[in-house]
Amino acid sequence: MTNKRETYRETLRPLLLAALGSPGLLSPAEFNLARFSLNNLRVHLLDPDISALEDYLIDYSNLPGPRADLELIWGFADEVGALCDAPGVSLNRSYVAMEWLLWRLINRYAPAQYGSDADSPLQMPQLCGLVAYGEWAARFHHIEAGVAMLLEQASSELWRIREGAAMGLQRMLALDWDSTMLRLRRRALDAPAYEWRAMMAGVAEPPLLVDAARALDALDLHYGAMAYLRKLPANVRKTDAVRTLRQALGYSVSVCVAHAPEPGFALMQAWAAWDDPDVGWVIRENLKKKRLEKWPEWVARLKGERET
């Protein structure tokens, strides 16, 4: 039986192909100029095929509501990836036009247009565009551009957009782990809290951690995040961005440790020795996770150290 994700893909395919052939699909530079001379209604009328795709994503977003339709977001990225590899789709459409289309979706509805409403369905084109941009960037080896785009969006005022940025990074990591990790390490040198949060959520995905080497890569990146957190002054730690990062670290460490337990628990033990209140909170939260129950001696040892 066809699942929901596959059903979405079948419906999205003709919409995507029509949008890629739209005469109104401009390059980002040209579109930026057009925005000053065309209001949203006129742009909508000039690009009926692109607008049909946007309308579909909005109509089936499940928003407003507690959860956007993740099957639609994943199905859209799946279909973008399939079209990038499709032998019957020209490179001009799959490479050039696809990038412009995704850029259009990501920038079509700025949060200010819908009052930065975290439940607005108008954010669905941006959500789908971000995740699919990660897929497109990895398929065409534009790793640096993909990481830059997604981490820029990772500092959005909207939490769903921040989640979309992390999901886009996961698509990149799934297709090209080594190159994506290399760019993430470079960005980590001066990343702010929200970017750190996106990187942590990106690498802490069990299907991506297929071997101990990847888990060690993820733990190494987590070390950077924990060191970043430790160095922050007390007043900065109270900001929403840092609290969001800390919340993510409260589960992501355990995901990585479960795939490389011996070095992972040793690293947690080293962090415990820092005697930092926020680092200590992160350790305690991860020790509560069921995925670490397979190693009761390590958990008991670390809990004992946190209590002393």
Short mmCIF file of C-alpha atoms in Angstrom, two decimals:
data_model
loop_
_atom_site.label_atom_id
_atom_site.label_comp_id
_atom_site.label_asym_id
_atom_site.label_seq_id
_atom_site.Cartn_x
_atom_site.Cartn_y
_atom_site.Cartn_z
CA MET A 1 0.00 0.00 0.00
CA THR A 2 1.32 3.43 -0.93
CA ASN A 3 2.20 5.49 2.12
CA LYS A 4 1.37 9.14 2.61
CA ARG A 5 4.87 10.28 1.72
CA GLU A 6 4.76 8.45 -1.61
CA THR A 7 1.30 9.79 -2.34
CA TYR A 8 2.56 13.33 -1.81
CA ARG A 9 5.49 12.64 -4.12
CA GLU A 10 3.20 11.50 -6.91
CA THR A 11 1.10 14.64 -6.57
CA LEU A 12 4.10 16.94 -6.25
CA ARG A 13 5.92 15.63 -9.33
CA PRO A 14 3.74 17.36 -11.99
CA LEU A 15 3.53 20.50 -9.86
CA LEU A 16 7.32 20.65 -9.55
CA LEU A 17 7.90 19.96 -13.23
CA ALA A 18 5.43 22.67 -14.22
CA ALA A 19 7.02 25.14 -11.80
CA LEU A 20 10.50 24.39 -13.15
CA GLY A 21 9.26 25.27 -16.63
CA SER A 22 7.56 28.49 -15.57
CA PRO A 23 8.53 31.49 -17.73
CA GLY A 24 8.28 33.61 -14.62
CA LEU A 25 11.00 31.68 -12.81
CA LEU A 26 13.74 34.26 -12.45
CA SER A 27 17.23 34.02 -11.05
CA PRO A 28 17.60 35.28 -7.46
CA ALA A 29 19.21 38.54 -8.64
CA GLU A 30 16.47 39.21 -11.19
CA PHE A 31 13.75 38.27 -8.73
CA ASN A 32 15.16 40.69 -6.14
CA LEU A 33 14.86 43.51 -8.67
CA ALA A 34 11.34 42.45 -9.62
CA ARG A 35 10.19 42.59 -6.01
CA PHE A 36 10.59 46.37 -6.05
CA SER A 37 8.28 46.83 -9.03
CA LEU A 38 5.72 44.05 -8.52
CA ASN A 39 3.44 43.56 -5.56
CA ASN A 40 2.74 40.04 -4.28
CA LEU A 41 -0.56 39.72 -6.14
CA ARG A 42 1.01 40.56 -9.51
CA VAL A 43 3.93 38.20 -8.91
CA HIS A 44 1.39 35.50 -8.03
CA LEU A 45 -0.47 36.07 -11.29
CA LEU A 46 2.73 36.12 -13.38
CA ASP A 47 3.88 32.76 -11.98
CA PRO A 48 0.75 30.58 -11.96
CA ASP A 49 2.71 27.30 -11.97
CA ILE A 50 4.95 28.31 -9.10
CA SER A 51 1.96 29.69 -7.24
CA ALA A 52 0.09 26.41 -7.73
CA LEU A 53 2.98 24.59 -6.06
CA GLU A 54 3.07 27.12 -3.21
CA ASP A 55 -0.69 26.87 -2.75
CA TYR A 56 -0.52 23.08 -2.55
CA LEU A 57 2.18 23.20 0.14
CA ILE A 58 0.18 25.74 2.11
CA ASP A 59 -3.15 23.91 1.76
CA TYR A 60 -1.72 20.58 2.98
CA SER A 61 0.58 22.02 5.64
CA ASN A 62 -1.60 20.96 8.63
CA LEU A 63 -1.07 24.50 9.90
CA PRO A 64 -2.26 26.19 11.96
CA GLY A 65 -1.89 23.28 14.34
CA PRO A 66 0.55 21.60 16.71
CA ARG A 67 2.55 19.90 13.98
CA ALA A 68 3.26 20.65 10.33
CA ASP A 69 2.86 17.73 7.93
CA LEU A 70 6.33 16.18 8.04
CA GLU A 71 5.39 13.61 5.41
CA LEU A 72 4.76 16.45 2.98
CA ILE A 73 8.07 18.12 3.85
CA TRP A 74 9.99 14.86 3.43
CA GLY A 75 8.08 13.91 0.30
CA PHE A 76 8.87 17.26 -1.29
CA ALA A 77 12.60 16.85 -0.57
CA ASP A 78 12.46 13.26 -1.86
CA GLU A 79 10.95 14.39 -5.12
CA VAL A 80 13.45 17.24 -5.52
CA GLY A 81 16.23 14.69 -5.08
CA ALA A 82 14.64 12.35 -7.61
CA LEU A 83 14.34 15.13 -10.19
CA CYS A 84 17.98 16.10 -9.64
CA ASP A 85 18.97 12.58 -10.67
CA ALA A 86 16.28 11.99 -13.31
CA PRO A 87 17.84 11.29 -16.74
CA GLY A 88 14.83 12.79 -18.51
CA VAL A 89 15.15 16.16 -16.76
CA SER A 90 17.64 18.57 -18.29
CA LEU A 91 20.50 19.92 -16.19
CA ASN A 92 19.18 23.42 -16.79
CA ARG A 93 15.96 22.48 -15.01
CA SER A 94 17.31 20.19 -12.28
CA TYR A 95 20.37 22.30 -11.45
CA VAL A 96 19.73 25.93 -12.44
CA ALA A 97 15.95 26.27 -12.35
CA MET A 98 15.65 24.08 -9.25
CA GLU A 99 17.95 26.32 -7.23
CA TRP A 100 16.00 29.41 -8.26
CA LEU A 101 12.71 27.70 -7.46
CA LEU A 102 13.89 26.65 -3.99
CA TRP A 103 15.26 30.14 -3.38
CA ARG A 104 11.85 31.51 -4.38
CA LEU A 105 10.03 29.20 -1.97
CA ILE A 106 12.40 30.04 0.89
CA ASN A 107 11.98 33.79 0.38
CA ARG A 108 8.37 34.04 -0.87
CA TYR A 109 6.69 34.77 2.45
CA ALA A 110 8.84 36.64 4.94
CA PRO A 111 7.72 36.16 8.57
CA ALA A 112 6.82 39.87 8.72
CA GLN A 113 4.14 39.26 6.07
CA TYR A 114 2.17 37.01 8.41
CA GLY A 115 3.04 38.70 11.68
CA SER A 116 5.72 36.14 12.57
CA ASP A 117 2.91 33.76 13.54
CA ALA A 118 4.60 30.49 14.51
CA ASP A 119 1.52 28.53 13.38
CA SER A 120 0.94 30.28 10.05
CA PRO A 121 0.57 27.95 7.03
CA LEU A 122 2.39 30.57 4.94
CA GLN A 123 5.69 29.30 6.33
CA MET A 124 5.23 25.89 4.71
CA PRO A 125 6.85 26.83 1.35
CA GLN A 126 9.91 28.03 3.27
CA LEU A 127 9.99 24.88 5.39
CA CYS A 128 9.78 22.61 2.35
CA GLY A 129 12.26 24.75 0.43
CA LEU A 130 14.86 24.59 3.20
CA VAL A 131 14.82 20.83 3.60
CA ALA A 132 14.85 20.35 -0.17
CA TYR A 133 17.68 22.86 -0.53
CA GLY A 134 19.83 20.57 1.59
CA GLU A 135 18.95 17.72 -0.76
CA TRP A 136 19.70 19.78 -3.88
CA ALA A 137 22.99 21.14 -2.50
CA ALA A 138 24.28 17.68 -1.65
CA ARG A 139 23.17 16.17 -4.96
CA PHE A 140 25.14 18.78 -6.88
CA HIS A 141 28.04 18.98 -4.39
CA HIS A 142 27.32 22.57 -3.38
CA ILE A 143 28.10 21.71 0.22
CA GLU A 144 29.48 25.09 1.26
CA ALA A 145 26.54 26.98 -0.24
CA GLY A 146 24.07 24.56 1.30
CA VAL A 147 25.56 24.81 4.78
CA ALA A 148 25.71 28.61 4.52
CA MET A 149 22.07 28.90 3.44
CA LEU A 150 20.76 26.52 6.09
CA LEU A 151 22.73 27.96 8.98
CA GLU A 152 21.64 31.46 8.01
CA GLN A 153 18.02 30.29 8.29
CA ALA A 154 18.83 28.47 11.54
CA SER A 155 18.69 31.83 13.33
CA SER A 156 15.09 32.50 12.24
CA GLU A 157 12.71 33.94 14.81
CA LEU A 158 10.35 31.04 14.03
CA TRP A 159 11.07 27.69 15.65
CA ARG A 160 9.65 25.66 12.75
CA ILE A 161 12.03 27.36 10.34
CA ARG A 162 14.91 26.58 12.67
CA GLU A 163 13.78 22.94 12.65
CA GLY A 164 13.65 23.02 8.86
CA ALA A 165 17.25 24.22 8.72
CA ALA A 166 18.35 21.28 10.90
CA MET A 167 16.38 18.86 8.72
CA GLY A 168 18.07 20.31 5.63
CA LEU A 169 21.46 19.65 7.23
CA GLN A 170 20.37 16.07 7.87
CA ARG A 171 19.62 15.62 4.15
CA MET A 172 23.12 16.89 3.36
CA LEU A 173 24.76 14.66 5.95
CA ALA A 174 22.87 11.63 4.64
CA LEU A 175 24.22 12.18 1.13
CA ASP A 176 27.73 13.49 1.90
CA TRP A 177 28.68 13.13 5.53
CA ASP A 178 32.39 13.92 5.26
CA SER A 179 32.13 17.10 3.19
CA THR A 180 29.21 18.42 5.20
CA MET A 181 30.98 17.75 8.50
CA LEU A 182 34.05 19.57 7.19
CA ARG A 183 31.99 22.70 6.47
CA LEU A 184 30.17 22.43 9.80
CA ARG A 185 33.48 22.34 11.65
CA ARG A 186 34.55 25.51 9.85
CA ARG A 187 31.29 27.28 10.69
CA ALA A 188 31.63 26.13 14.29
CA LEU A 189 34.68 28.36 14.74
CA ASP A 190 32.46 31.42 15.15
CA ALA A 191 28.90 30.05 15.22
CA PRO A 192 26.24 31.74 17.42
CA ALA A 193 23.90 29.73 19.62
CA TYR A 194 21.13 29.08 17.09
CA GLU A 195 23.64 27.80 14.52
CA TRP A 196 25.13 25.49 17.15
CA ARG A 197 21.64 24.25 17.88
CA ALA A 198 21.01 23.42 14.21
CA MET A 199 24.31 21.56 13.97
CA MET A 200 23.56 19.51 17.10
CA ALA A 201 20.08 18.59 15.90
CA GLY A 202 21.49 17.84 12.46
CA VAL A 203 24.10 15.29 13.51
CA ALA A 204 22.09 13.71 16.35
CA GLU A 205 19.90 11.61 14.06
CA PRO A 206 20.20 7.84 14.65
CA PRO A 207 19.88 6.76 10.97
CA LEU A 208 22.87 8.96 10.12
CA LEU A 209 25.15 7.43 12.77
CA VAL A 210 25.76 4.22 10.86
CA ASP A 211 29.13 3.47 12.44
CA ALA A 212 31.37 4.47 15.34
CA ALA A 213 33.40 6.82 13.14
CA ARG A 214 30.38 8.99 12.44
CA ALA A 215 29.35 8.91 16.10
CA LEU A 216 32.84 10.13 17.02
CA ASP A 217 32.52 12.93 14.47
CA ALA A 218 29.22 13.93 16.05
CA LEU A 219 30.68 13.78 19.56
CA ASP A 220 33.61 15.93 18.46
CA LEU A 221 31.17 18.58 17.22
CA HIS A 222 29.27 18.27 20.50
CA TYR A 223 32.48 18.96 22.39
CA GLY A 224 32.68 22.27 20.56
CA ALA A 225 29.08 23.11 21.48
CA MET A 226 29.63 22.26 25.14
CA ALA A 227 32.82 24.33 25.24
CA TYR A 228 30.93 27.21 23.64
CA LEU A 229 28.20 26.93 26.29
CA ARG A 230 30.73 26.76 29.11
CA LYS A 231 32.46 29.99 28.05
CA LEU A 232 29.31 32.12 27.88
CA PRO A 233 28.78 34.77 30.56
CA ALA A 234 25.81 34.33 32.87
CA ASN A 235 23.69 37.10 31.31
CA VAL A 236 24.04 35.64 27.80
CA ARG A 237 22.98 32.19 29.00
CA LYS A 238 19.54 33.59 29.78
CA THR A 239 18.80 34.46 26.13
CA ASP A 240 16.30 32.42 24.12
CA ALA A 241 18.99 31.30 21.68
CA VAL A 242 21.24 29.82 24.37
CA ARG A 243 18.31 28.22 26.19
CA THR A 244 17.26 26.62 22.91
CA LEU A 245 20.78 25.29 22.38
CA ARG A 246 20.90 23.92 25.92
CA GLN A 247 17.54 22.20 25.42
CA ALA A 248 18.83 20.52 22.25
CA LEU A 249 22.00 19.37 23.97
CA GLY A 250 19.79 17.86 26.67
CA TYR A 251 18.93 15.01 24.30
CA SER A 252 21.42 15.11 21.42
CA VAL A 253 24.43 14.01 23.49
CA SER A 254 22.73 10.74 24.42
CA VAL A 255 21.94 9.98 20.77
CA CYS A 256 25.64 10.15 19.90
CA VAL A 257 26.82 8.36 23.04
CA ALA A 258 24.48 5.44 22.33
CA HIS A 259 26.35 4.85 19.05
CA ALA A 260 29.84 5.15 20.59
CA PRO A 261 29.35 4.35 24.29
CA GLU A 262 32.91 3.95 25.56
CA PRO A 263 34.35 7.24 24.24
CA GLY A 264 30.97 8.93 24.68
CA PHE A 265 30.66 8.22 28.39
CA ALA A 266 34.31 9.11 28.91
CA LEU A 267 33.63 12.46 27.27
CA MET A 268 30.61 13.03 29.50
CA GLN A 269 32.81 12.27 32.50
CA ALA A 270 35.30 14.92 31.33
CA TRP A 271 32.48 17.44 30.92
CA ALA A 272 31.28 16.67 34.44
CA ALA A 273 34.71 17.70 35.73
CA TRP A 274 34.17 21.20 34.28
CA ASP A 275 31.75 21.81 37.16
CA ASP A 276 29.62 24.18 35.08
CA PRO A 277 25.91 24.49 36.01
CA ASP A 278 24.56 24.41 32.45
CA VAL A 279 26.92 21.64 31.36
CA GLY A 280 25.87 19.71 34.46
CA TRP A 281 22.20 20.18 33.53
CA VAL A 282 22.89 18.83 30.02
CA ILE A 283 24.60 15.75 31.47
CA ARG A 284 21.75 15.05 33.91
CA GLU A 285 19.13 15.36 31.17
CA ASN A 286 20.95 12.93 28.91
CA LEU A 287 21.44 10.40 31.70
CA LYS A 288 17.63 10.22 32.01
CA LYS A 289 17.23 9.01 28.42
CA LYS A 290 16.17 5.40 27.95
CA ARG A 291 18.64 4.89 25.13
CA LEU A 292 21.46 4.93 27.73
CA GLU A 293 19.91 2.29 29.99
CA LYS A 294 22.04 -0.40 28.32
CA TRP A 295 25.05 0.93 30.26
CA PRO A 296 23.82 1.15 33.88
CA GLU A 297 27.31 1.20 35.42
CA TRP A 298 28.36 4.25 33.42
CA VAL A 299 25.07 5.99 34.12
CA ALA A 300 25.33 5.25 37.85
CA ARG A 301 28.92 6.45 37.95
CA LEU A 302 28.10 9.75 36.25
CA LYS A 303 25.00 10.27 38.38
CA GLY A 304 27.13 9.73 41.47
CA GLU A 305 29.69 12.24 40.29
CA ARG A 306 27.01 14.82 39.61
CA GLU A 307 25.59 14.33 43.13
CA THR A 308 28.91 14.78 44.94
#
